[in-house]
Every structure is written in C-alpha cells, then in structure tokens.
Short mmCIF file of C-alpha atoms in Angstrom, two decimals:
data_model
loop_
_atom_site.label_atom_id
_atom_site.label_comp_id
_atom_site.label_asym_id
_atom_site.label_seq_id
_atom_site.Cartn_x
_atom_site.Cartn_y
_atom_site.Cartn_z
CA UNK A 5 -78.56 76.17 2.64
CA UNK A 6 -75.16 76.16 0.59
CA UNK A 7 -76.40 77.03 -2.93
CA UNK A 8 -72.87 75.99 -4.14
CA UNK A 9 -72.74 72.84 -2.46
CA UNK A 10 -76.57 72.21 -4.24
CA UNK A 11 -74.93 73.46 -7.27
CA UNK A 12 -72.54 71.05 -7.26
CA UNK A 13 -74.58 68.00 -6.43
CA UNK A 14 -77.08 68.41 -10.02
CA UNK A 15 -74.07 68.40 -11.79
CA UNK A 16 -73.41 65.01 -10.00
CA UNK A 17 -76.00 63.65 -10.56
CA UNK A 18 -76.34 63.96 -14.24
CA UNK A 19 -73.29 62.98 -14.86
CA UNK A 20 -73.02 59.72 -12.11
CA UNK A 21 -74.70 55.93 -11.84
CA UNK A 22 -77.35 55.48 -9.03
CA UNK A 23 -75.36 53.17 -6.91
CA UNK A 24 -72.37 56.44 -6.54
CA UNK A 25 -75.27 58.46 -5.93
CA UNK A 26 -76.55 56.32 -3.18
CA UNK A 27 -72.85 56.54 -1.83
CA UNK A 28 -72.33 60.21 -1.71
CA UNK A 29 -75.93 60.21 0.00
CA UNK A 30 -75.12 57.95 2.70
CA UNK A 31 -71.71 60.14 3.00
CA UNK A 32 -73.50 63.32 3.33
CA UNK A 33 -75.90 62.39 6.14
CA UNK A 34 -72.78 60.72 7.64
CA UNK A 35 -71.03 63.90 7.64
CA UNK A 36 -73.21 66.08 10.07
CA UNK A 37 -72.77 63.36 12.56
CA UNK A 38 -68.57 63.58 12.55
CA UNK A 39 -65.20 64.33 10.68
CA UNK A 40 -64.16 60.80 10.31
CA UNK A 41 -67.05 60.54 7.64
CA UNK A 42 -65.33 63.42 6.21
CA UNK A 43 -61.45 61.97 6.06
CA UNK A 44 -63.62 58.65 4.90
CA UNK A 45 -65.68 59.97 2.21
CA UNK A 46 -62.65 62.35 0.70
CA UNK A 47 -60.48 59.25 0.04
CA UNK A 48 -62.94 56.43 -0.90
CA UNK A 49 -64.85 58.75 -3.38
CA UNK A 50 -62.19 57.30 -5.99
CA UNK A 51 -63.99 53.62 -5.84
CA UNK A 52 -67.81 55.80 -6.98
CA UNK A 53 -66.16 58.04 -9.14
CA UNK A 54 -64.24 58.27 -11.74
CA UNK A 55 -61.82 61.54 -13.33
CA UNK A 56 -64.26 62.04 -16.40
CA UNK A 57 -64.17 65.48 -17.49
CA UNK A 58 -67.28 67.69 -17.15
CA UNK A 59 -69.44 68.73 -20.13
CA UNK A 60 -70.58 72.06 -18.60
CA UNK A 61 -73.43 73.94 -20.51
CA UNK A 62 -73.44 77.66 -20.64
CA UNK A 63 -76.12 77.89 -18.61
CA UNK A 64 -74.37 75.77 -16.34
CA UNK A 65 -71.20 77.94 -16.45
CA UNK A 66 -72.77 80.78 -15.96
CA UNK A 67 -74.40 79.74 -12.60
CA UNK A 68 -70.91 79.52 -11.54
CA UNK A 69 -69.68 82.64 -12.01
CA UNK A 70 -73.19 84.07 -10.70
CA UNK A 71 -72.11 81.55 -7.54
CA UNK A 72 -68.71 82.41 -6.79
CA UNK A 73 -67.54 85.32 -9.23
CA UNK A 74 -64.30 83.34 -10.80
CA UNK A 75 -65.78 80.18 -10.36
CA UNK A 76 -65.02 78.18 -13.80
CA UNK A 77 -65.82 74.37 -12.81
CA UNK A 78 -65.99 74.27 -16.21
CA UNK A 79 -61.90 72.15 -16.48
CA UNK A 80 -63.00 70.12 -13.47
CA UNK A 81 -63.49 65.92 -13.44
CA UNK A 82 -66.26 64.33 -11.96
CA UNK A 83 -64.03 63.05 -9.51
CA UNK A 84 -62.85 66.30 -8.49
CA UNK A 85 -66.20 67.89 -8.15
CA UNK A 86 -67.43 65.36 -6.00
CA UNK A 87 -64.40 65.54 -3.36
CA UNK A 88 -65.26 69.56 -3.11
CA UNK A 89 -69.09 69.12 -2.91
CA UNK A 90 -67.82 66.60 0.12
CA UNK A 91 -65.91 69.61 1.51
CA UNK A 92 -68.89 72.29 1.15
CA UNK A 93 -71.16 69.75 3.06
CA UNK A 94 -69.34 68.91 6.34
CA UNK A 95 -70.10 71.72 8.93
CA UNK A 96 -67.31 73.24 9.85
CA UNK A 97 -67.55 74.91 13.36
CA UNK A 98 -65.16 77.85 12.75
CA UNK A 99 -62.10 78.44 11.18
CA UNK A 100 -59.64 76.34 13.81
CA UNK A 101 -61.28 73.50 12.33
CA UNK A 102 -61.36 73.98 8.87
CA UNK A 103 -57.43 75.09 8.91
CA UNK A 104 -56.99 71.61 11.38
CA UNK A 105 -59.31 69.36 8.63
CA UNK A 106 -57.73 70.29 5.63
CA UNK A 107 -54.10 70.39 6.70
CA UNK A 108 -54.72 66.61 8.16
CA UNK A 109 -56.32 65.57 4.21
CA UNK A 110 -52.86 67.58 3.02
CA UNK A 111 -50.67 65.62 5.05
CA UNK A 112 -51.77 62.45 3.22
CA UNK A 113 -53.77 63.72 0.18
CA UNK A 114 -52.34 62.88 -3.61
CA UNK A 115 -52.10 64.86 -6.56
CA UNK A 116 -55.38 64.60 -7.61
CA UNK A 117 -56.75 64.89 -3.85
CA UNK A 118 -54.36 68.11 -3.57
CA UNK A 119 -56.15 69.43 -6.82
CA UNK A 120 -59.28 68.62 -5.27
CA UNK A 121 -58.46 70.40 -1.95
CA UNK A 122 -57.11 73.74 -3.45
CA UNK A 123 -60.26 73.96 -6.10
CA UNK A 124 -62.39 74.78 -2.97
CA UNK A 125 -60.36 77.44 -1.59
CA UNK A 126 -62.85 80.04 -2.88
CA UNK A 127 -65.68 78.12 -1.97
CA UNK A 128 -65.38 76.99 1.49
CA UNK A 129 -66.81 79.46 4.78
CA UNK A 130 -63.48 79.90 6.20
CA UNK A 131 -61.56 81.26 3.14
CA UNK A 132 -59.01 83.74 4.24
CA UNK A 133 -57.28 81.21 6.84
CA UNK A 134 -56.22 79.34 3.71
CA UNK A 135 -54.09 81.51 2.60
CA UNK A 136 -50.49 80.95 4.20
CA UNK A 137 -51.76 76.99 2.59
CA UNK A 138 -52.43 78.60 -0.91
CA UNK A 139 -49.04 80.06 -0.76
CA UNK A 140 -47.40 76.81 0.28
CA UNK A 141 -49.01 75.20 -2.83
CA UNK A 142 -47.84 77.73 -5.25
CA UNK A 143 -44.42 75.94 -4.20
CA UNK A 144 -44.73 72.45 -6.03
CA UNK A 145 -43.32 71.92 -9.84
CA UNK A 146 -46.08 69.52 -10.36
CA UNK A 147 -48.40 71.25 -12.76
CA UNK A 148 -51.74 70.14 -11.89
CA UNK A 149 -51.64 71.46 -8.25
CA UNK A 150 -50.29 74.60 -9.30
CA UNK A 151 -52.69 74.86 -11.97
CA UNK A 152 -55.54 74.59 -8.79
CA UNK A 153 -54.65 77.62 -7.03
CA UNK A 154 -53.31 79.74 -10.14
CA UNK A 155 -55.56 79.41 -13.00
CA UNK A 156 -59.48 79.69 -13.36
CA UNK A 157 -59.46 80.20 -9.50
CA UNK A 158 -60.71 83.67 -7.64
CA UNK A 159 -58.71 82.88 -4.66
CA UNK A 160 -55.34 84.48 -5.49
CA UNK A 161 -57.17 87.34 -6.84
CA UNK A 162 -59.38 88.04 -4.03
CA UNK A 163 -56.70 87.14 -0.67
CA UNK A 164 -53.08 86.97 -1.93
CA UNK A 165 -51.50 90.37 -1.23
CA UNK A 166 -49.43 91.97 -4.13
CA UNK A 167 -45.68 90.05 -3.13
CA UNK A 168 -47.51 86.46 -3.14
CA UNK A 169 -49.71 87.47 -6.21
CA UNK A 170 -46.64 88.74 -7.87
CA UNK A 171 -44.52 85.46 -7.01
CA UNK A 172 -47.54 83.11 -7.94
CA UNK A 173 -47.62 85.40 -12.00
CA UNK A 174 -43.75 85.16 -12.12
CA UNK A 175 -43.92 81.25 -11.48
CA UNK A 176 -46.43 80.95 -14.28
CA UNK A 177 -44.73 82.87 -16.74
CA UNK A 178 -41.29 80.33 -15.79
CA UNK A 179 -43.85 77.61 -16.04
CA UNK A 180 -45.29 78.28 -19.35
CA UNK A 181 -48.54 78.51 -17.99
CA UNK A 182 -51.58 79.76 -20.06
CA UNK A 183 -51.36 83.01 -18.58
CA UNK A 184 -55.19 83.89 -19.31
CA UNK A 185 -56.50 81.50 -17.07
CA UNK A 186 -55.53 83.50 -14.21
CA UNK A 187 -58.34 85.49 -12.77
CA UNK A 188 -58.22 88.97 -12.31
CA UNK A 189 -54.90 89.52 -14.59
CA UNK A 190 -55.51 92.89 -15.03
CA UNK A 191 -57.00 93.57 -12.04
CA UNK A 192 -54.34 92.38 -9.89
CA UNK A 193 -50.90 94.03 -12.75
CA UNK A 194 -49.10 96.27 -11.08
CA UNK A 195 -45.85 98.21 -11.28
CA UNK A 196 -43.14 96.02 -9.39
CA UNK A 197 -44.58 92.54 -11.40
CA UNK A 198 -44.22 94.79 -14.36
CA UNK A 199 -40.43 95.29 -13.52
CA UNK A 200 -40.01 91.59 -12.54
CA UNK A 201 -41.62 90.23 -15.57
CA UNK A 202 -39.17 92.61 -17.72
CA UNK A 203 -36.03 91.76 -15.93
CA UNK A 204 -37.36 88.44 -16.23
CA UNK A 205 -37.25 88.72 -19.95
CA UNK A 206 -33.99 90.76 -19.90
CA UNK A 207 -32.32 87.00 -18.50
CA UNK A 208 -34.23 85.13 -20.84
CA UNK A 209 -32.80 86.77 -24.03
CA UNK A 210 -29.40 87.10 -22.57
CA UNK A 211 -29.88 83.72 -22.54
CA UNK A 212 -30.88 83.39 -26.36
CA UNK A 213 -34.03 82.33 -25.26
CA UNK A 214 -37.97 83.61 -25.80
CA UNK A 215 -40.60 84.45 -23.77
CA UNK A 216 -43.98 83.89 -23.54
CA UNK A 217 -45.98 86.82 -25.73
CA UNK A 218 -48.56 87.21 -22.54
CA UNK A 219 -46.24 88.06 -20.22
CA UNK A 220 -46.30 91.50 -21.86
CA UNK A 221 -50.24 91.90 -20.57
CA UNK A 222 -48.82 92.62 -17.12
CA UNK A 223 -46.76 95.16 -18.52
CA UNK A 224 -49.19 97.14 -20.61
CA UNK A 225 -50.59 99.52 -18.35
CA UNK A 226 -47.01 100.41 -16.51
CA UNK A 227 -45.10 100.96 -20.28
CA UNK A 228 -42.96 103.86 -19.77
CA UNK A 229 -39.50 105.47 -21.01
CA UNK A 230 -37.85 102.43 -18.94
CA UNK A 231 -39.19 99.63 -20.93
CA UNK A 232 -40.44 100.93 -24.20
CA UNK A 233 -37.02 99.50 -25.50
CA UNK A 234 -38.65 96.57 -24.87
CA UNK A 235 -41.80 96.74 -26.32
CA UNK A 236 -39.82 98.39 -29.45
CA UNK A 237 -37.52 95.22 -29.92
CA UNK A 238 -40.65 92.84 -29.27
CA UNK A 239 -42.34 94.38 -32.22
CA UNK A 240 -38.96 94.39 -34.50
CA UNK A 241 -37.83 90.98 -34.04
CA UNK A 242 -40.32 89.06 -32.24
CA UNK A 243 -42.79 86.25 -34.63
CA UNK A 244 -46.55 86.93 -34.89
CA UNK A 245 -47.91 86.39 -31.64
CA UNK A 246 -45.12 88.03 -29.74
CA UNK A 247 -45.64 91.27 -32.15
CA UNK A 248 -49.48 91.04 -31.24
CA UNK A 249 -48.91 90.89 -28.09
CA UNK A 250 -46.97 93.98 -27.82
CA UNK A 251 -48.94 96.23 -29.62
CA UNK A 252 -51.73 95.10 -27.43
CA UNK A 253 -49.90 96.02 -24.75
CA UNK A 254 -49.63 99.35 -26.64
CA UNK A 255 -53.35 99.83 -25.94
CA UNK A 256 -53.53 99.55 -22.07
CA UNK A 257 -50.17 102.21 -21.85
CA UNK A 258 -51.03 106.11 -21.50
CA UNK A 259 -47.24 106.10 -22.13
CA UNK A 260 -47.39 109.11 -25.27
CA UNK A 261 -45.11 106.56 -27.91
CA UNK A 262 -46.87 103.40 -26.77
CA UNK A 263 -50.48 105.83 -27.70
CA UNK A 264 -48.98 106.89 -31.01
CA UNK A 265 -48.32 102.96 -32.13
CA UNK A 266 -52.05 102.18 -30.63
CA UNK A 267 -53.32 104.67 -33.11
CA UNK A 268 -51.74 103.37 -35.58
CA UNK A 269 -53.34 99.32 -34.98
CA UNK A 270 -56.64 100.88 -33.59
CA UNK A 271 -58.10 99.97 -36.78
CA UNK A 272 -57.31 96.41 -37.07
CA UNK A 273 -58.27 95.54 -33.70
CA UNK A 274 -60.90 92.57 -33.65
CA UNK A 275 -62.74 92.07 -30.35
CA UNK A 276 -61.71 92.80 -26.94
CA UNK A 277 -58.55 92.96 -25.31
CA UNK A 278 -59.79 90.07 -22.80
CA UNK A 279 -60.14 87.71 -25.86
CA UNK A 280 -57.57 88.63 -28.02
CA UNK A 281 -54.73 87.58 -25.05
CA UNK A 282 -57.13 85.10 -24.89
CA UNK A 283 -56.63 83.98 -28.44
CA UNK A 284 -52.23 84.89 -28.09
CA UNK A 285 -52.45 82.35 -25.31
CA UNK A 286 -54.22 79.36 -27.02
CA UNK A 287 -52.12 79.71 -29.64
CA UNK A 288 -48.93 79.78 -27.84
CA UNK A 289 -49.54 77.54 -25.53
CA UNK A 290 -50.82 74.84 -28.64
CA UNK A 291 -47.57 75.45 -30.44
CA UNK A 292 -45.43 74.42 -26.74
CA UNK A 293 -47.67 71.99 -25.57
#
C-alpha cells in the first residue's frame, strides 16, 4: 500500500467533481495493466483537472511532513497533485524503468508537466536515480521548474552532494528566490557556499548593487576574521532587513566579535531563528515581487 499515493487521492477527492474522479479511477486500474496508461493519463489529466490551488488544513499539512519529512504539498494545484498521485500509482519494476518513464514524459512534458514531474522526486521508490535529472533541472531560468526541485522539496537536501547543493543555493540567491523555502538550509550551509555566497556579494556591491538579506543565513555559522568585514558593513549601511539579517547571522557564529554583537541583540530577539529568516524573507521577497 503507498500511504502517500492514498494521501494524495483524499485530497483529490475533496477538492474534484465526480465525473474527474471517475477518470482518475478508470486511469488507475488502467495503470497496473501497462505504461501507455501512464504516458496517457499524465497528459490528458489537464481536460479533468484544473490548476486550482490547494486549501491544505493543518492537519492535512502535517500528514505530509509525517509522510515524507519535507513534504509541503501545501503550494501545489490540483492539477499538479493529481499528475504525481498518477506517478506514485503505476508500478514501477525497478529503477531502469522509472529513469526510462520519466525521461520519455521529460522529453515532451511542459512547464507545468515538468513542475509536476520534479514535485515527486522525493516521493517516488526509485529516488536516488533521479538525481543527475534533478541537477539537469536546476539548469532552466524558468522559475516555476526551478522552484520544483529547490524550494519546499526534501530532495536536494537528502541526495544532492555539497557541489550540486551549493550550485542549486547560489542560483537561488541570483534568482531572488525566497531563500526559506529551501529545505534543510541550515542543515545542508557549509564553509565553501559560505565563501561563494560572500564573493558573490563582494561582485554585487562592486557593482552598486544589493543583495538579498538571507543570503547571510548560509554564512552565519562559518563568520570568521575573513568575513566579519562583511557582516560589519551589512549592519552599518545596510536598510532594516539587511541589518536583521546580519545580526541574526551573529547568533549562529561562535566567531568571539560576532558573540559579543549577539549579546548585545539577545534581548530583543522574538521567536526562533527558523521564523525570523522566515519573516526577512516574506518581507523581502514582497517588496521585489
């Protein structure tokens, strides 16, 4: 029994007509028998279904997570939720297949098909094969598919090693992604992204240009006497959410001047860490939106 796959399905069907349910029915008992019910059901789906946004409970979200650890379904469509439930019900005989399945639906799949296709990643049986395909995603500009593999998706976290993780943060950061959305951020830091994202910003000023206040989250814990110059000119000319975001950077550094400046803010701190980048991000990314 795939507990994700039923997972998925009750939050079909309170949220589709009976005649789509009939549909995906038909397509599911159709899809034990062969793959062509599987190429079939992927692409028509879009006459059933449409891209309405899920309402997700709490309750609801927190079956997720309890799922999948990472699992946030929570900024899926309809549409989108029925294409991976789809996926999670054909029977996949091994890995070869999977790997020879998905990269046929790539080879003809659009944007919101390719959204579809990398929001399984951490759900399907086979899930370290996908990995050289993750990586190959992380390539596009277009937003939406890199938003799939990057943000509010356990994959990267749990397969890429550190170069492609680093790469995949770095793109992000050029992107203007909402940097919080990535799971396992601070997990997953680590001392050469810390030194990319600061030479990073290094160009960007020399540029006369800004940077995004949560890029300094991946440089927290690895503060030291090569960057503090940094942190010390984010906090002197940077606007309110860039000087947040530096002294809460302050707070994951053992670095002794980046302790003495998180004694000095201990007091003013207002619930955790996770939410307050949380908070730095929502607010940035509302005012570049």
């Amino acid at each position: 029994m795939n507990h994700t796959a039923d997972y998925l399905k009750g939050i079909i069907e309170n949220n589709a007509q009976p005649d789509a349910l009939n549909w995906l029915e038909d397509t599911r008992e159709k899809l034990q028998e062969k793959v062509s019910a599987l190429y079939i059901g992927f692409s028509s789906s879009s006459r059933y279904f449409q891209k309405t946004p899920l309402n997700l409970s709490s309750a609801e979200a927190e079956k997720a997570d309890a799922l999948c650890p990472g699992f946030q379904p929570g900024g899926w469509d309809l549409l989108q939720t029925v294409r991976v439930y789809i996926l999670l019900e054909y029977p996949f005989a091994d890995a070869e297949e999977q790997c020879a399945v998905f990269t046929k639906l790539f080879d003809s799949a659009d944007i919101h098909e390719q959204v579809s296709l990398y929001s399984s990643l951490p759900l399907l049986p086979y899930q370290e094969v996908m990995v050289p395909q993750a990586r190959e995603g992380l390539r596009t500009n277009i937003t939406t598919v890199f938003d799939a593999i990057a943000l509010q998706n356990p994959f990267p976290a749990q397969y890429f090693r550190e170069e492609a993780w680093n790469q995949m943060v770095l793109k992000a950061v050029f992107m203007q992604r909402p940097l919080y959305k990535i799971y396992g951020a601070d997990e997953r830091t680590n001392a050469q992204l810390a030194t990319m994202l600061t030479l990073f910003a290094h160009e960007r000023w020399a540029a006369g240009r800004k940077v995004m206040p949560e890029l300094w989250r991946f440089v927290g814990p690895f503060i030291d006497e090569s960057n503090f110059a940094d942190i010390e000119k984010v906090i002197a000319e940077g606007d309110g959410l860039e000087v947040e975001a530096a002294y809460l950077a302050c707070e994951t550094s053992n670095y002794q001047k980046a302790v003495q400046i998180r004694k000095e803010i201990d007091q003013n701190n207002v619930g955790s860490a996770d939410e307050r980048w949380q908070q730095i991000g929502e607010q940035f990314y509302l005012q570049h939106s």
